[in-house]
Tab-separated table of N, CA and C in Angstrom:
chain	number	residue	atom	x	y	z
A	1	GLN	N	138.572	189.840	45.117
A	1	GLN	CA	137.985	188.754	44.368
A	1	GLN	C	137.686	187.575	45.271
A	2	ALA	N	138.542	187.338	46.271
A	2	ALA	CA	138.316	186.222	47.184
A	2	ALA	C	137.045	186.444	48.002
A	3	LYS	N	136.799	187.670	48.415
A	3	LYS	CA	135.599	187.961	49.196
A	3	LYS	C	134.333	187.784	48.357
A	4	ILE	N	134.414	188.125	47.082
A	4	ILE	CA	133.256	187.955	46.199
A	4	ILE	C	132.985	186.479	45.973
A	5	GLU	N	134.031	185.676	45.803
A	5	GLU	CA	133.842	184.238	45.622
A	5	GLU	C	133.242	183.599	46.860
A	6	LYS	N	133.597	184.083	48.039
A	6	LYS	CA	133.022	183.547	49.274
A	6	LYS	C	131.517	183.790	49.350
A	7	ARG	N	131.060	184.855	48.710
A	7	ARG	CA	129.631	185.175	48.701
A	7	ARG	C	128.868	184.425	47.621
A	8	GLY	N	129.565	183.613	46.841
A	8	GLY	CA	128.899	182.797	45.827
A	8	GLY	C	128.761	183.469	44.480
A	9	ILE	N	129.489	184.561	44.247
A	9	ILE	CA	129.440	185.263	42.978
A	9	ILE	C	130.690	184.882	42.193
A	10	THR	N	130.525	184.477	40.959
A	10	THR	CA	131.684	184.072	40.171
A	10	THR	C	132.406	185.291	39.607
A	11	ILE	N	133.671	185.109	39.315
A	11	ILE	CA	134.502	186.185	38.790
A	11	ILE	C	134.074	186.574	37.370
A	12	LYS	N	133.475	185.655	36.621
A	12	LYS	CA	133.036	185.944	35.251
A	12	LYS	C	131.941	186.999	35.214
A	13	SER	N	131.226	187.205	36.322
A	13	SER	CA	130.137	188.172	36.325
A	13	SER	C	130.612	189.592	36.623
A	14	LEU	N	131.920	189.793	36.811
A	14	LEU	CA	132.449	191.115	37.099
A	14	LEU	C	132.847	191.821	35.802
A	15	VAL	N	132.559	193.113	35.742
A	15	VAL	CA	132.930	193.942	34.599
A	15	VAL	C	133.887	195.011	35.115
A	16	TYR	N	135.116	194.989	34.623
A	16	TYR	CA	136.147	195.910	35.071
A	16	TYR	C	136.134	197.173	34.224
A	17	GLN	N	136.156	198.327	34.886
A	17	GLN	CA	136.184	199.611	34.194
A	17	GLN	C	137.634	200.084	34.049
A	18	LYS	N	137.812	201.258	33.529
A	18	LYS	CA	139.125	201.832	33.280
A	18	LYS	C	139.828	202.165	34.602
A	19	ILE	N	141.141	201.943	34.653
A	19	ILE	CA	141.939	202.289	35.831
A	19	ILE	C	142.213	203.787	35.805
A	20	GLU	N	141.920	204.443	36.942
A	20	GLU	CA	142.105	205.890	37.045
A	20	GLU	C	143.187	206.194	38.074
A	21	LYS	N	143.853	207.324	37.915
A	21	LYS	CA	144.823	207.764	38.910
A	21	LYS	C	144.079	208.382	40.076
A	22	ALA	N	144.612	208.164	41.282
A	22	ALA	CA	144.020	208.737	42.483
A	22	ALA	C	145.105	209.485	43.249
A	23	LEU	N	144.747	210.066	44.363
A	23	LEU	CA	145.702	210.828	45.162
A	23	LEU	C	146.772	209.930	45.768
A	24	GLY	N	147.927	210.480	45.978
A	24	GLY	CA	148.993	209.753	46.661
A	24	GLY	C	149.650	208.683	45.813
A	25	GLY	N	149.581	208.777	44.509
A	25	GLY	CA	150.221	207.795	43.647
A	25	GLY	C	149.508	206.453	43.612
A	26	THR	N	148.252	206.417	44.016
A	26	THR	CA	147.485	205.162	43.992
A	26	THR	C	146.603	205.136	42.751
A	27	ALA	N	145.970	204.024	42.553
A	27	ALA	CA	145.078	203.859	41.413
A	27	ALA	C	143.698	203.430	41.902
A	28	ARG	N	142.702	203.734	41.093
A	28	ARG	CA	141.323	203.389	41.433
A	28	ARG	C	140.682	202.750	40.209
A	29	GLN	N	139.887	201.700	40.446
A	29	GLN	CA	139.206	201.028	39.349
A	29	GLN	C	137.811	200.632	39.800
A	30	LYS	N	136.812	200.982	39.017
A	30	LYS	CA	135.442	200.586	39.327
A	30	LYS	C	135.188	199.204	38.755
A	31	ILE	N	134.518	198.376	39.541
A	31	ILE	CA	134.143	197.039	39.111
A	31	ILE	C	132.652	196.890	39.367
A	32	THR	N	131.903	196.537	38.349
A	32	THR	CA	130.466	196.345	38.498
A	32	THR	C	130.118	194.885	38.278
A	33	ILE	N	128.994	194.490	38.827
A	33	ILE	CA	128.504	193.131	38.648
A	33	ILE	C	127.493	193.149	37.508
A	34	GLN	N	127.721	192.306	36.513
A	34	GLN	CA	126.864	192.256	35.341
A	34	GLN	C	125.592	191.487	35.674
A	35	GLN	N	124.459	192.073	35.325
A	35	GLN	CA	123.178	191.416	35.510
A	35	GLN	C	122.534	191.237	34.152
A	36	GLY	N	122.160	190.018	33.848
A	36	GLY	CA	121.520	189.742	32.569
A	36	GLY	C	122.542	189.565	31.461
A	37	ILE	N	122.046	189.322	30.270
A	37	ILE	CA	122.883	189.108	29.098
A	37	ILE	C	122.593	190.237	28.110
A	38	ASP	N	123.629	190.896	27.620
A	38	ASP	CA	123.383	191.912	26.597
A	38	ASP	C	123.016	191.222	25.282
A	39	SER	N	122.391	191.970	24.386
A	39	SER	CA	121.819	191.369	23.175
A	39	SER	C	122.889	190.745	22.281
A	40	GLU	N	124.082	191.324	22.260
A	40	GLU	CA	125.145	190.782	21.416
A	40	GLU	C	125.558	189.377	21.873
A	41	LYS	N	125.724	189.209	23.186
A	41	LYS	CA	126.109	187.890	23.701
A	41	LYS	C	124.960	186.897	23.599
A	42	ALA	N	123.721	187.380	23.738
A	42	ALA	CA	122.563	186.497	23.592
A	42	ALA	C	122.480	185.959	22.168
A	43	LYS	N	122.784	186.804	21.181
A	43	LYS	CA	122.793	186.353	19.793
A	43	LYS	C	123.892	185.322	19.563
A	44	LYS	N	125.041	185.534	20.202
A	44	LYS	CA	126.158	184.593	20.074
A	44	LYS	C	125.788	183.237	20.679
A	45	ILE	N	125.137	183.240	21.833
A	45	ILE	CA	124.716	181.991	22.469
A	45	ILE	C	123.656	181.298	21.617
A	46	GLY	N	122.710	182.074	21.074
A	46	GLY	CA	121.692	181.512	20.189
A	46	GLY	C	122.295	180.870	18.958
A	47	LYS	N	123.337	181.482	18.411
A	47	LYS	CA	124.010	180.915	17.240
A	47	LYS	C	124.707	179.606	17.591
A	48	VAL	N	125.306	179.543	18.782
A	48	VAL	CA	125.955	178.299	19.232
A	48	VAL	C	124.921	177.182	19.346
A	49	ILE	N	123.748	177.514	19.874
A	49	ILE	CA	122.688	176.507	20.034
A	49	ILE	C	122.162	176.071	18.667
A	50	ARG	N	121.956	177.019	17.746
A	50	ARG	CA	121.468	176.671	16.402
A	50	ARG	C	122.472	175.809	15.646
A	51	ASP	N	123.754	176.097	15.806
A	51	ASP	CA	124.788	175.330	15.105
A	51	ASP	C	124.905	173.901	15.621
A	52	SER	N	124.365	173.647	16.825
A	52	SER	CA	124.442	172.294	17.384
A	52	SER	C	123.394	171.361	16.784
A	53	LYS	N	122.443	171.908	16.002
A	53	LYS	CA	121.401	171.139	15.308
A	53	LYS	C	120.448	170.420	16.271
A	54	LEU	N	120.295	170.946	17.494
A	54	LEU	CA	119.322	170.371	18.429
A	54	LEU	C	117.937	170.931	18.103
A	55	LYS	N	116.906	170.157	18.403
A	55	LYS	CA	115.541	170.583	18.106
A	55	LYS	C	115.008	171.417	19.266
A	56	VAL	N	115.483	172.648	19.351
A	56	VAL	CA	115.055	173.590	20.376
A	56	VAL	C	114.816	174.948	19.726
A	57	GLN	N	114.045	175.785	20.410
A	57	GLN	CA	113.802	177.143	19.955
A	57	GLN	C	114.387	178.099	20.986
A	58	THR	N	114.970	179.204	20.514
A	58	THR	CA	115.523	180.203	21.425
A	58	THR	C	114.807	181.530	21.210
A	59	GLN	N	114.651	182.265	22.311
A	59	GLN	CA	114.045	183.586	22.267
A	59	GLN	C	114.852	184.502	23.169
A	60	ILE	N	115.091	185.715	22.715
A	60	ILE	CA	115.742	186.714	23.554
A	60	ILE	C	114.642	187.527	24.208
A	61	GLN	N	114.599	187.496	25.536
A	61	GLN	CA	113.572	188.213	26.285
A	61	GLN	C	114.258	189.196	27.232
A	62	GLY	N	114.447	190.400	26.769
A	62	GLY	CA	115.099	191.414	27.585
A	62	GLY	C	116.539	191.029	27.892
A	63	GLU	N	116.813	190.714	29.146
A	63	GLU	CA	118.151	190.339	29.573
A	63	GLU	C	118.303	188.832	29.732
A	64	GLN	N	117.362	188.077	29.192
A	64	GLN	CA	117.392	186.625	29.316
A	64	GLN	C	117.338	185.984	27.941
A	65	LEU	N	117.766	184.742	27.891
A	65	LEU	CA	117.649	183.935	26.680
A	65	LEU	C	116.822	182.714	27.061
A	66	ARG	N	115.666	182.564	26.430
A	66	ARG	CA	114.783	181.451	26.760
A	66	ARG	C	114.927	180.370	25.702
A	67	VAL	N	115.116	179.132	26.179
A	67	VAL	CA	115.246	177.980	25.285
A	67	VAL	C	114.091	177.047	25.590
A	68	THR	N	113.318	176.683	24.558
A	68	THR	CA	112.187	175.775	24.740
A	68	THR	C	112.355	174.563	23.839
A	69	ALA	N	111.841	173.438	24.326
A	69	ALA	CA	111.891	172.197	23.558
A	69	ALA	C	110.765	171.292	24.026
A	70	LYS	N	110.479	170.269	23.240
A	70	LYS	CA	109.425	169.321	23.610
A	70	LYS	C	109.902	168.329	24.665
A	71	SER	N	111.183	168.012	24.659
A	71	SER	CA	111.675	166.998	25.596
A	71	SER	C	112.710	167.586	26.554
A	72	LYS	N	112.744	167.021	27.747
A	72	LYS	CA	113.725	167.439	28.742
A	72	LYS	C	115.138	167.061	28.303
A	73	ASP	N	115.256	165.969	27.562
A	73	ASP	CA	116.571	165.516	27.114
A	73	ASP	C	117.242	166.556	26.220
A	74	ALA	N	116.478	167.182	25.350
A	74	ALA	CA	117.039	168.205	24.471
A	74	ALA	C	117.512	169.404	25.284
A	75	LEU	N	116.734	169.776	26.306
A	75	LEU	CA	117.135	170.900	27.157
A	75	LEU	C	118.392	170.572	27.942
A	76	GLN	N	118.507	169.331	28.412
A	76	GLN	CA	119.703	168.933	29.144
A	76	GLN	C	120.925	168.922	28.234
A	77	GLU	N	120.740	168.560	26.971
A	77	GLU	CA	121.848	168.613	26.018
A	77	GLU	C	122.301	170.053	25.788
A	78	VAL	N	121.346	170.992	25.742
A	78	VAL	CA	121.693	172.405	25.583
A	78	VAL	C	122.468	172.892	26.806
A	79	ILE	N	122.047	172.467	27.992
A	79	ILE	CA	122.746	172.858	29.217
A	79	ILE	C	124.187	172.356	29.186
A	80	GLN	N	124.385	171.107	28.804
A	80	GLN	CA	125.736	170.552	28.720
A	80	GLN	C	126.559	171.271	27.657
A	81	LEU	N	125.935	171.614	26.537
A	81	LEU	CA	126.629	172.325	25.473
A	81	LEU	C	127.113	173.689	25.951
A	82	LEU	N	126.232	174.436	26.635
A	82	LEU	CA	126.594	175.775	27.087
A	82	LEU	C	127.650	175.744	28.186
A	83	ARG	N	127.616	174.732	29.025
A	83	ARG	CA	128.639	174.619	30.070
A	83	ARG	C	129.998	174.255	29.491
A	84	SER	N	130.007	173.542	28.368
A	84	SER	CA	131.284	173.159	27.760
A	84	SER	C	131.892	174.302	26.942
A	85	GLU	N	131.070	175.246	26.485
A	85	GLU	CA	131.560	176.385	25.708
A	85	GLU	C	132.197	177.414	26.637
A	86	ASP	N	133.159	178.161	26.124
A	86	ASP	CA	133.787	179.252	26.860
A	86	ASP	C	133.118	180.547	26.424
A	87	LEU	N	132.147	181.019	27.207
A	87	LEU	CA	131.332	182.156	26.810
A	87	LEU	C	131.705	183.468	27.496
A	88	ASP	N	132.633	183.466	28.420
A	88	ASP	CA	133.100	184.658	29.137
A	88	ASP	C	132.014	185.333	29.966
A	89	ILE	N	130.926	184.638	30.248
A	89	ILE	CA	129.905	185.170	31.138
A	89	ILE	C	129.459	184.062	32.078
A	90	ASP	N	128.891	184.461	33.208
A	90	ASP	CA	128.387	183.500	34.167
A	90	ASP	C	126.953	183.135	33.783
A	91	LEU	N	126.708	181.860	33.546
A	91	LEU	CA	125.368	181.411	33.162
A	91	LEU	C	124.620	180.905	34.387
A	92	GLN	N	123.398	181.341	34.509
A	92	GLN	CA	122.500	180.827	35.530
A	92	GLN	C	121.322	180.193	34.815
A	93	LEU	N	121.190	178.907	34.993
A	93	LEU	CA	120.143	178.161	34.297
A	93	LEU	C	118.972	177.997	35.248
A	94	VAL	N	117.799	178.458	34.805
A	94	VAL	CA	116.645	178.523	35.693
A	94	VAL	C	115.496	177.732	35.111
A	95	ASN	N	114.895	176.850	35.895
A	95	ASN	CA	113.594	176.243	35.648
A	95	ASN	C	113.447	175.642	34.248
A	96	TYR	N	114.219	174.602	33.954
A	96	TYR	CA	114.048	174.012	32.643
A	96	TYR	C	112.810	173.133	32.631
A	97	ARG	N	112.047	173.256	31.578
A	97	ARG	CA	110.764	172.604	31.302
A	97	ARG	C	109.761	172.863	32.342
């Protein structure tokens, strides 16, 4: 985990698989890096944004969640809202407005 953090990847983006037995009394576990947001978590994030009563629109586009608004201030409020929530995923915010 320390080596992954040194490369700039957060621990929240890791998905741990089942621990398996290996030879010599050792254990093996596959860990994958999650790319994108699955639809279930995107719906949860969209619900959090809708419940905040901000004047923004959300769209699920494949593995991304797009948030649009008329003003930059509303988008910045959404960014602050999502950073304050505990969503169990690593958020990368790209190109607002």
